[in-house]
Coordinates of C-alpha atoms and ligand atoms in Angstrom, one line a residue:
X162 CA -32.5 -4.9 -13.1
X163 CA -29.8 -2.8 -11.5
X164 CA -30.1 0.8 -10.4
X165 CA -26.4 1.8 -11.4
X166 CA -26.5 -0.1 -15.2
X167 CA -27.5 1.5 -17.8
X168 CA -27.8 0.2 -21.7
X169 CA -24.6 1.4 -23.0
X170 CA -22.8 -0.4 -19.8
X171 CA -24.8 -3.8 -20.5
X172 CA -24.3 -3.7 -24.5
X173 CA -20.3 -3.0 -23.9
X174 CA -20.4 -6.0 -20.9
X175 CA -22.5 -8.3 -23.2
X176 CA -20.5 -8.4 -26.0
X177 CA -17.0 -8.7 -23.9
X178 CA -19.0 -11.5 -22.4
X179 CA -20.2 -13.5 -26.2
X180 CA -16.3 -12.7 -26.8
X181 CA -15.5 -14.2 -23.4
X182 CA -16.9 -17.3 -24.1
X183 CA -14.4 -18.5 -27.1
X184 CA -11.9 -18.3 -24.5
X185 CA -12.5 -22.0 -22.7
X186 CA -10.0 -24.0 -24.6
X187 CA -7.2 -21.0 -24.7
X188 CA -7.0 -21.4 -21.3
X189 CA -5.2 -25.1 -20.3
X190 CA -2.1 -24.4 -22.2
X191 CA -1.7 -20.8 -22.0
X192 CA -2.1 -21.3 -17.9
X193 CA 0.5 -24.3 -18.3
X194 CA 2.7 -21.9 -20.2
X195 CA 2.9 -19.0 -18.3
X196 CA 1.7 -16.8 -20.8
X197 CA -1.3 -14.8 -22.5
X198 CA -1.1 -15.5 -25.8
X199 CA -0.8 -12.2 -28.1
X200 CA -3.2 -12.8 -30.4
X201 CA -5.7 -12.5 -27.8
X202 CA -4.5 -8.7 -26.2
X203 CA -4.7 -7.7 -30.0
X204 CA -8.3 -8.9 -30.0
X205 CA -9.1 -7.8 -27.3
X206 CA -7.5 -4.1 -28.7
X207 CA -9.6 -4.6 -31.8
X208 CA -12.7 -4.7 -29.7
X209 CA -11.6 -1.4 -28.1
X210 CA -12.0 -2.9 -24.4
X211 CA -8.2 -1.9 -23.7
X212 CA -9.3 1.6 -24.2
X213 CA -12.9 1.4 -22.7
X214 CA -11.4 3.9 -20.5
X215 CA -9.6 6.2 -22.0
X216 CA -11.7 9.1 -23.6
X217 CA -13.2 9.3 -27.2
X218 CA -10.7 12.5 -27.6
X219 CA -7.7 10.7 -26.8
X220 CA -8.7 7.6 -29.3
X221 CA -10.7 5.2 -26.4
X222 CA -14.4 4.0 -25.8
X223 CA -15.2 6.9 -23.2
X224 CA -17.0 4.1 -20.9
X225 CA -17.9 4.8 -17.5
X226 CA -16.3 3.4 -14.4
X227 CA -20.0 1.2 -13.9
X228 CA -18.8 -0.3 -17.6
X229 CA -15.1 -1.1 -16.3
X230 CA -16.2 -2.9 -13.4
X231 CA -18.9 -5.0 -15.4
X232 CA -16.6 -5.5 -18.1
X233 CA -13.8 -7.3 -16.1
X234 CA -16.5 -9.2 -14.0
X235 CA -17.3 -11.0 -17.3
X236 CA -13.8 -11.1 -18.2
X237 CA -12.6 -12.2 -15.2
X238 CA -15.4 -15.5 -15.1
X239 CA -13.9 -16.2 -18.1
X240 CA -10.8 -16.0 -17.4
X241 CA -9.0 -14.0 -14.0
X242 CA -5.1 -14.0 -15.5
X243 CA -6.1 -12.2 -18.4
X244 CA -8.9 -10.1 -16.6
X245 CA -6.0 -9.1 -14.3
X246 CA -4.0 -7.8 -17.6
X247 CA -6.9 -5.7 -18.8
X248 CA -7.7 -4.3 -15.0
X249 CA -3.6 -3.0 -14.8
X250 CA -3.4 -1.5 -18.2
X251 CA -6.9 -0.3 -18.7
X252 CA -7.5 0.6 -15.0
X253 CA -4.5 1.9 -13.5
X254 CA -2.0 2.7 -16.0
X255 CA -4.7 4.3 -18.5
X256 CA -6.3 6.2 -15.9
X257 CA -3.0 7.8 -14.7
X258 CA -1.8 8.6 -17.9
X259 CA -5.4 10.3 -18.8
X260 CA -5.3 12.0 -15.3
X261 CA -1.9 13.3 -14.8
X262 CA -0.3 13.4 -18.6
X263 CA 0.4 16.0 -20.5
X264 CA -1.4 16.1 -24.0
X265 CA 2.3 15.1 -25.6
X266 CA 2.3 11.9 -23.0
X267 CA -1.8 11.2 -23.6
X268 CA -0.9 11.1 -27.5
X269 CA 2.3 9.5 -26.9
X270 CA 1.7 6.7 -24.7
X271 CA -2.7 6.2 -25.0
X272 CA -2.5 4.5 -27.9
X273 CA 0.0 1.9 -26.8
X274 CA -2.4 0.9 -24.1
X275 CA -5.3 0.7 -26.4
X276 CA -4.2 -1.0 -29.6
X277 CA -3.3 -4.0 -28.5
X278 CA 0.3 -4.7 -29.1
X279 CA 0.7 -4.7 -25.1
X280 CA -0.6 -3.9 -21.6
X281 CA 0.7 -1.5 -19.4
X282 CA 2.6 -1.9 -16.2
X283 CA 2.4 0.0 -13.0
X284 CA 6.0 -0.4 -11.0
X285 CA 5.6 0.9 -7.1
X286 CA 5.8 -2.6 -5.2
X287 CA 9.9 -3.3 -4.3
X288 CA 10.9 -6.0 -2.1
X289 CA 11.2 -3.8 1.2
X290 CA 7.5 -1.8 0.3
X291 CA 4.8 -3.6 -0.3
X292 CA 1.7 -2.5 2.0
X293 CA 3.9 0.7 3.3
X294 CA 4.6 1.8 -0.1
X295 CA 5.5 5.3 0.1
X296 CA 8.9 3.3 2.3
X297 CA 10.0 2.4 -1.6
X298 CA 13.6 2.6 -2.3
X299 CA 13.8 3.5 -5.9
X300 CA 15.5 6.9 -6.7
X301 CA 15.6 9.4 -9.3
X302 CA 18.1 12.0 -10.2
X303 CA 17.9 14.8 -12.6
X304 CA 20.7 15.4 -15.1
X305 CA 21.7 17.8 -17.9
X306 CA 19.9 15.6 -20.8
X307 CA 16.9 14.3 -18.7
X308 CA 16.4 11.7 -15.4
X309 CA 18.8 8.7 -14.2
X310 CA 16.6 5.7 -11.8
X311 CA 17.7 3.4 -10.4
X312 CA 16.2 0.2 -8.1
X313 CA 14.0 -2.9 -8.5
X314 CA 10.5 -3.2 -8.8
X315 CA 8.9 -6.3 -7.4
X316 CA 5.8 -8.0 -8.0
X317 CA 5.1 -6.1 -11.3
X318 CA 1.5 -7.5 -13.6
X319 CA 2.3 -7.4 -17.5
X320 CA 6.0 -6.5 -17.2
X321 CA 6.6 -9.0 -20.1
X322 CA 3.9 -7.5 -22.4
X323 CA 4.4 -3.9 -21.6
X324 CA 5.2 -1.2 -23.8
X325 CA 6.2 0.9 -20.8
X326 CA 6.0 1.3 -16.8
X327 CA 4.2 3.7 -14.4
X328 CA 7.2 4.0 -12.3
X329 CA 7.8 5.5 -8.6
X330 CA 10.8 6.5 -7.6
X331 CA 12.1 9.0 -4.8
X332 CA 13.8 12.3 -5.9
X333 CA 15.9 14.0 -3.5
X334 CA 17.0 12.0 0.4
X335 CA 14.2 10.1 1.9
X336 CA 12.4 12.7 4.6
X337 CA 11.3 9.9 7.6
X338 CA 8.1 12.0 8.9
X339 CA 6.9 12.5 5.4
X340 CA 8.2 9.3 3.4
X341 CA 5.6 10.4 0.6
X342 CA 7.4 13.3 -0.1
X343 CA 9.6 13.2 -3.3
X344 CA 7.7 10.4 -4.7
X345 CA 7.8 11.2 -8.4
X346 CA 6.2 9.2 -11.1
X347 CA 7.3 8.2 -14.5
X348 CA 6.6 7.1 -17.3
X349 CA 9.4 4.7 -18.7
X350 CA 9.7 2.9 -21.8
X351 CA 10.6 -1.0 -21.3
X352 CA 13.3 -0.4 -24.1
X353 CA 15.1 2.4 -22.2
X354 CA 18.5 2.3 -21.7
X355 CA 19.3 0.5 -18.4
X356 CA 15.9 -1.1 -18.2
X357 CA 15.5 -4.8 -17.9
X358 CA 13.3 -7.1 -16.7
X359 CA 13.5 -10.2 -14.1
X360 CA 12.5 -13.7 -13.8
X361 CA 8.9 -14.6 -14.1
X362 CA 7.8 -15.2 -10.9
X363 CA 6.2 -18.6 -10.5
X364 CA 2.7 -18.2 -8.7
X365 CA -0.3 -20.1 -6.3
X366 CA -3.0 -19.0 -9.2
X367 CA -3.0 -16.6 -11.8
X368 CA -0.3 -18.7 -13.7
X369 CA -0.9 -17.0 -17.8
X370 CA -0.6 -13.3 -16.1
X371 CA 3.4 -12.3 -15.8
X372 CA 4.5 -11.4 -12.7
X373 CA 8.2 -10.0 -13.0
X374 CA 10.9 -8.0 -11.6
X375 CA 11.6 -4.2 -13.5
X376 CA 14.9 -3.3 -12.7
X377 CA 16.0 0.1 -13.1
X378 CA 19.9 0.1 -13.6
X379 CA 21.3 4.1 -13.9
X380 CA 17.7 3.7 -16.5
X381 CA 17.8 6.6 -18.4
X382 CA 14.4 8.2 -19.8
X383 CA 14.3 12.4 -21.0
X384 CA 12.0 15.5 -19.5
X385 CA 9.0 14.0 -21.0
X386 CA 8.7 10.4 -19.0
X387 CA 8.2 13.0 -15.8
X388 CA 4.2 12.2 -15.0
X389 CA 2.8 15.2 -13.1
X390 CA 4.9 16.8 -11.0
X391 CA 7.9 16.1 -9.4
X392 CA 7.5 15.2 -5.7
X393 CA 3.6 14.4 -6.2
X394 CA 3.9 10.8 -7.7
X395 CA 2.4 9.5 -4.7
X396 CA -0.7 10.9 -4.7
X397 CA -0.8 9.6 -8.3
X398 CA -0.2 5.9 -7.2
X399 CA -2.9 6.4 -4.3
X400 CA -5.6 7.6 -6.7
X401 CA -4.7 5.7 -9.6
X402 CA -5.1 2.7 -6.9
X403 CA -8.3 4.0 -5.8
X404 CA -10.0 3.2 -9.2
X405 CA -7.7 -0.3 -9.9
X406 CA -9.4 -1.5 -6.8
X407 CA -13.0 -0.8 -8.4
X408 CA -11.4 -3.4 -11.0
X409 CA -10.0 -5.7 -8.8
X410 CA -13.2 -6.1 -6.5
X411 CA -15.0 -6.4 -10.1
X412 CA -12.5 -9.0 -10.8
X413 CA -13.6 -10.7 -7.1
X414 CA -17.3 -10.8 -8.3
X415 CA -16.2 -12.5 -11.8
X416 CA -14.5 -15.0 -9.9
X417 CA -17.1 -15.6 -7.3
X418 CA -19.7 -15.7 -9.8
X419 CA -18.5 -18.2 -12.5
X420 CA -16.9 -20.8 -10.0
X421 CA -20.8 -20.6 -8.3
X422 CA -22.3 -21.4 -11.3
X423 CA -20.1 -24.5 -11.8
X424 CA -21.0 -25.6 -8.1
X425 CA -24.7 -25.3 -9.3
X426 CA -24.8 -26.8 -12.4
X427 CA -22.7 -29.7 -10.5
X428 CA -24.9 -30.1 -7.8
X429 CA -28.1 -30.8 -9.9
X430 CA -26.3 -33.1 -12.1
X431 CA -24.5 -35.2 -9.6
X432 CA -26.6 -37.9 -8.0
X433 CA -25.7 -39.6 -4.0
X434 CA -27.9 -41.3 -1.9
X435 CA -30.3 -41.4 -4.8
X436 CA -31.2 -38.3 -5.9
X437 CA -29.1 -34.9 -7.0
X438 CA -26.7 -33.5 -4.2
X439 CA -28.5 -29.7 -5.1
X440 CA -32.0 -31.8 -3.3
X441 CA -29.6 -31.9 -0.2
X442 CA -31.1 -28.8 2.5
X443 CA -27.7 -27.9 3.5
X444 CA -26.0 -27.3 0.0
X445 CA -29.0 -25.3 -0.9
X446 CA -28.8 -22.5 1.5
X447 CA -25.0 -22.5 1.3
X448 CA -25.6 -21.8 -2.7
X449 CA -28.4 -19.4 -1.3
X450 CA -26.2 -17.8 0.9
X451 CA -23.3 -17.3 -1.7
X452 CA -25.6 -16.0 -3.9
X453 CA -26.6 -13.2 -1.6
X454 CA -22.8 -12.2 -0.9
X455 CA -22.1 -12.2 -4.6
X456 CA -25.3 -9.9 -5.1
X457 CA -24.3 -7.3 -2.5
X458 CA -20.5 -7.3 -3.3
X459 CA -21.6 -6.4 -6.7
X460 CA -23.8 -3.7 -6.0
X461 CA -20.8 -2.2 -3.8
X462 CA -18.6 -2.3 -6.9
X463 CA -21.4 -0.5 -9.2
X464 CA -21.8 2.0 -6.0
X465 CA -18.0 3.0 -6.1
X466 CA -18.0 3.1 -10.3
X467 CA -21.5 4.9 -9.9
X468 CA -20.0 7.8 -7.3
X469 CA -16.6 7.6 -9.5
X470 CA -19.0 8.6 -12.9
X471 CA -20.3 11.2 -11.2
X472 CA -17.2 13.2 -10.0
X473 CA -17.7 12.2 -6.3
X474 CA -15.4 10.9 -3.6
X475 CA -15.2 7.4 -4.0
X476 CA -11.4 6.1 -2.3
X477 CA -13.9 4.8 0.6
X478 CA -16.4 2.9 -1.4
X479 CA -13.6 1.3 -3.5
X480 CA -12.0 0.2 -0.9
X481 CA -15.0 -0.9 1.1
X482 CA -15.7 -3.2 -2.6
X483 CA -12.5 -4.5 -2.6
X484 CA -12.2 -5.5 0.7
X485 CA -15.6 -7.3 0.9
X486 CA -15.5 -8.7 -2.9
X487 CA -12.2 -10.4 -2.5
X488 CA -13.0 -11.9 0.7
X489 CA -16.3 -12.7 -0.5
X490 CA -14.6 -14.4 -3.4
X491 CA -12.7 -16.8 -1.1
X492 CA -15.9 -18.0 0.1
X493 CA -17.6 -19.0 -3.4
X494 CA -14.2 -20.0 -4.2
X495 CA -13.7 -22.3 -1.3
X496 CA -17.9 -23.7 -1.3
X497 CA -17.6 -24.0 -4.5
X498 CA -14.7 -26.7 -4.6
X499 CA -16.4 -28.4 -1.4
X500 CA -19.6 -28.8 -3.5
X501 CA -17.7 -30.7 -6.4
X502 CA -15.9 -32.7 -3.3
X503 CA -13.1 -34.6 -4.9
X504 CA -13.2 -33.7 -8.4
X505 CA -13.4 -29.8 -7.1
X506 CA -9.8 -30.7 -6.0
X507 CA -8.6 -32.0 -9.5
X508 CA -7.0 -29.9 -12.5
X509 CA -10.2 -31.1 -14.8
X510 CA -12.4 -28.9 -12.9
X511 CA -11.8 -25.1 -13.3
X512 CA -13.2 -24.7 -9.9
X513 CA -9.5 -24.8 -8.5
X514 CA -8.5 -23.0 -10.9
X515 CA -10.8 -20.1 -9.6
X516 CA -9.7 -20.9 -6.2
X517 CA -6.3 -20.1 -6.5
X518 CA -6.8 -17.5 -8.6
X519 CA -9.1 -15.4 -6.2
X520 CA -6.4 -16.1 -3.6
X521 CA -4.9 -12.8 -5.4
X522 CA -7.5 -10.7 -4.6
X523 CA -7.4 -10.1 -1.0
X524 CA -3.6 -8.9 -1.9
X525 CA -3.2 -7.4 -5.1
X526 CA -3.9 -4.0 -5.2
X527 CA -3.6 -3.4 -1.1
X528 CA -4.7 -6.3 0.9
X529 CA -7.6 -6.9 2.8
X530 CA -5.6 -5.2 5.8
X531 CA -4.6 -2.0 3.8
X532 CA -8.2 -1.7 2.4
X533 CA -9.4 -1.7 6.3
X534 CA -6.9 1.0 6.9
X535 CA -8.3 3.4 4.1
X536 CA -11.7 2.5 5.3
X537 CA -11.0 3.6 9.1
X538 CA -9.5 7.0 8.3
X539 CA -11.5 8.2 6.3
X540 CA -14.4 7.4 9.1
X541 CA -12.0 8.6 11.9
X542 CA -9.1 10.4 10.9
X543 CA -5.6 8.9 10.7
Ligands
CAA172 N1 -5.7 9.9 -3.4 C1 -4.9 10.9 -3.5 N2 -3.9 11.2 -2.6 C2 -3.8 10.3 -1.5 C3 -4.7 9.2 -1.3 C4 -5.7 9.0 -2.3 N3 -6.5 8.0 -2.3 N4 -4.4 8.6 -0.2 C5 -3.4 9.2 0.3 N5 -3.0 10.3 -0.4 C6 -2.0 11.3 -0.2 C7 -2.2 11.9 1.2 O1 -3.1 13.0 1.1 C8 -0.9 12.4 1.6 O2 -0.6 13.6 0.9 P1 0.4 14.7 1.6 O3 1.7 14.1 1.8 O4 0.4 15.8 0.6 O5 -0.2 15.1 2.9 C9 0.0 11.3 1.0 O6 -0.7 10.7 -0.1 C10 0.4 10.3 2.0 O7 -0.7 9.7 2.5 P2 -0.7 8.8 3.8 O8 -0.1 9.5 4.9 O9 -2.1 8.3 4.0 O10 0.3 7.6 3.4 P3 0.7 6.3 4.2 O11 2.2 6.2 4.0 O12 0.1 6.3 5.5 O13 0.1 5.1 3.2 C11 -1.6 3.5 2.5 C12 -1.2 5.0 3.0 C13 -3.1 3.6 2.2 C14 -1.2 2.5 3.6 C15 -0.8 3.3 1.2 O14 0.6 3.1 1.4 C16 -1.3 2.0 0.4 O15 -2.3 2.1 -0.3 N6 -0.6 0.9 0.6 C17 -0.9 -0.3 -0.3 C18 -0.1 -0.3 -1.5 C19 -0.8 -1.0 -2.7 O16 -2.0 -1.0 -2.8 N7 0.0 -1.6 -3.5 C20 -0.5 -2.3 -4.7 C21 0.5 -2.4 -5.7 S1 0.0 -2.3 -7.3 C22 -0.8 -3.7 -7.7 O17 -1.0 -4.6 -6.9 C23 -1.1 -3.8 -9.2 C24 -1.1 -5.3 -9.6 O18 -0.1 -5.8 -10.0 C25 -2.4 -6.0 -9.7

């Protein structure tokens, strides 16, 4: 029993996780690949979780923030390259354009999240601004017939897949005691004109989700790809962040929780010195104590989706979640592998697998570091 779940949350996690469990055999080749196959974002669009966010009005499920978070736990056990591609496009992207769009932008743009013929992408990271991102370099410049950007985005989840970008980009000179200023967000269509995208970048973990370069060359997009205001795109990354890291620290406990249970079933099938390893004293409370890390770091994820639901400030919370889920992750992760010993360390096992893909978590979406900065302020001021 949990105090933040309700039966509409656990019927929408259940069946993502009966769907999640098909997955098993997708995932050697795709990971070898590099890619998600297609078929499965249009599946997953079929089943409406890439619009679980998005409101009934605007063509989406309407779920709450507690029904994101337990959604991409299960999808992230199953699988955390693909779970990463539904927390961007459902998560961030959705949840900007939902917030900050106009009802021309909701309508234009919603459904291309939601149907399954891509995910969103969410462009602020650049070579030079990663943790200090309102330092980015990208500009914008307003002409007769609509807006001119220009710059490279680094580091960018579902580039490859996406029907368009959040993008941030500076308007007017770079002001040094208020870098945040100017920030204006777009939205820009991947088939723009002057829009392309880089390499693949070729990654510890994570290996089916795209990771690519956006590069923004004189890109031209019209009035309507302004999101909000101009000048106030940064407060739109910052709070569009605030709930990705809800799905990332959801993502954290996925991870955590499936490559525990592999450690467990392990341990009481796998026999030394006579008798199952799981008999051993010391392997026991370590699966103990992983268990009670796991428990807590989900119960601050439901608190930061639960305050979220209602209306209430929650940038603390989320980041408290994410900074203890991910690390907590590394943890499982890491016992998890030591419990299978040698064949934790081989391909065959997914343990590894989980290993390196949890690695992400502590720095996607604002590292550990960042999350203890957001975490400090708001208990002492900058
Ligand atoms: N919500 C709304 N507005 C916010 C906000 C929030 N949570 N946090 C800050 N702001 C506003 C402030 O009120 C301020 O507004 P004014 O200028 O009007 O006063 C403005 O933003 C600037 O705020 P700060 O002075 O706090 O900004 P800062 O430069 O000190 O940076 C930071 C703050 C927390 C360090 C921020 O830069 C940060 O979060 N860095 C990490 C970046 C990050 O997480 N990148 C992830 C990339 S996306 C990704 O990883 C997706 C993926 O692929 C998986």
């Amino acid at each position: 029993m949990n105090p933040f779940v309700g039966e509409t949350e656990r019927d929408l996690a259940g069946a993502v996780a009966a769907w999640s469990a098909t997955l098993a055999e997708r995932i050697p080749a795709a990971e070898k690949e590099g890619a998600l196959p297609r078929d499965l974002i249009a599946e997953l669009g079929a089943l409406g979780v890439l619009g679980m966010t998005v409101p009934e009005a605007d063509g989406g499920l309407g779920a709450s923030a507690v029904a994101f978070a337990l959604v991409l736990e299960e999808l992230s056990a199953a699988w955390p390259s693909l779970a990463v591609g539904v927390a961007v496009n459902s998560g961030i992207v959705a949840g900007s354009i939902v917030r900050s769009g106009t009802a021309r932008q909701r309508k234009r743009w919603l459904p291309r999240l939601t149907d399954g013929t891509g995910l969103g992408a969410f462009a602020l990271t650049e070579a030079t601004s990663g943790s200090d991102a309102a330092s980015l370099r990208t500009t914008a410049r307003h002409e007769r017939d609509g807006w001119r950007i220009d710059g490279r985005k680094q580091f960018i989840t579902n580039a490859r897949y996406a029907p368009f970008a959040i993008v941030l980009a500076r308007v007017g000179p770079l002001d040094p005691k208020h870098a945040s200023a100017g920030i204006t967000a777009f939205v820009v269509p991947l088939d723009a004109r002057g829009v392309s995208i880089g390499p693949s970048e070729r990654k510890h973990g994570l290996r089916a989700s795209d990771t690519s370069a956006l590069i923004l060359d004189d890109a031209c997009v019209d009035d309507n790809a302004l999101l909000g205001e101009a000048g106030k795109g940064f407060a739109i990354a910052m709070s569009g962040l605030d709930g990705g890291r809800i799905g990332i620290a959801a993502q954290s406990v996925g991870i955590a929780r499936r490559a525990l249970e592999i450690a467990r079933a392990y341990a009481k099938e796998r026999r030394q010195f006579g008798r199952p390893i799981a008999d051993f004293e010391g392997l026991r409370f370590r699966i103990a104590k992983a268990e009670g890390d796991l428990s807590a770091a989900r119960l601050l994820v439901l608190r930061a989706a639960w305050l979220r639901d209602r209306g209430m400030a929650f940038t603390r919370e989320a980041a408290m979640a994410k900074l203890y889920a991910s690390e907590m992750a590394q943890r499982a992760t890491h016992a998890a592998v030591q419990i299978l010993g040698g064949n934790g360390y081989m391909r065959d096992y997914a343990v590894e697998r989980y290993a390196r893909d949890g690695r992400a978590t502590t720095i996607y979406e604002g590292t550990s570091e960042i999350q203890r900065i957001v975490i400090a302020r708001s208990l002492i001021a900058a």
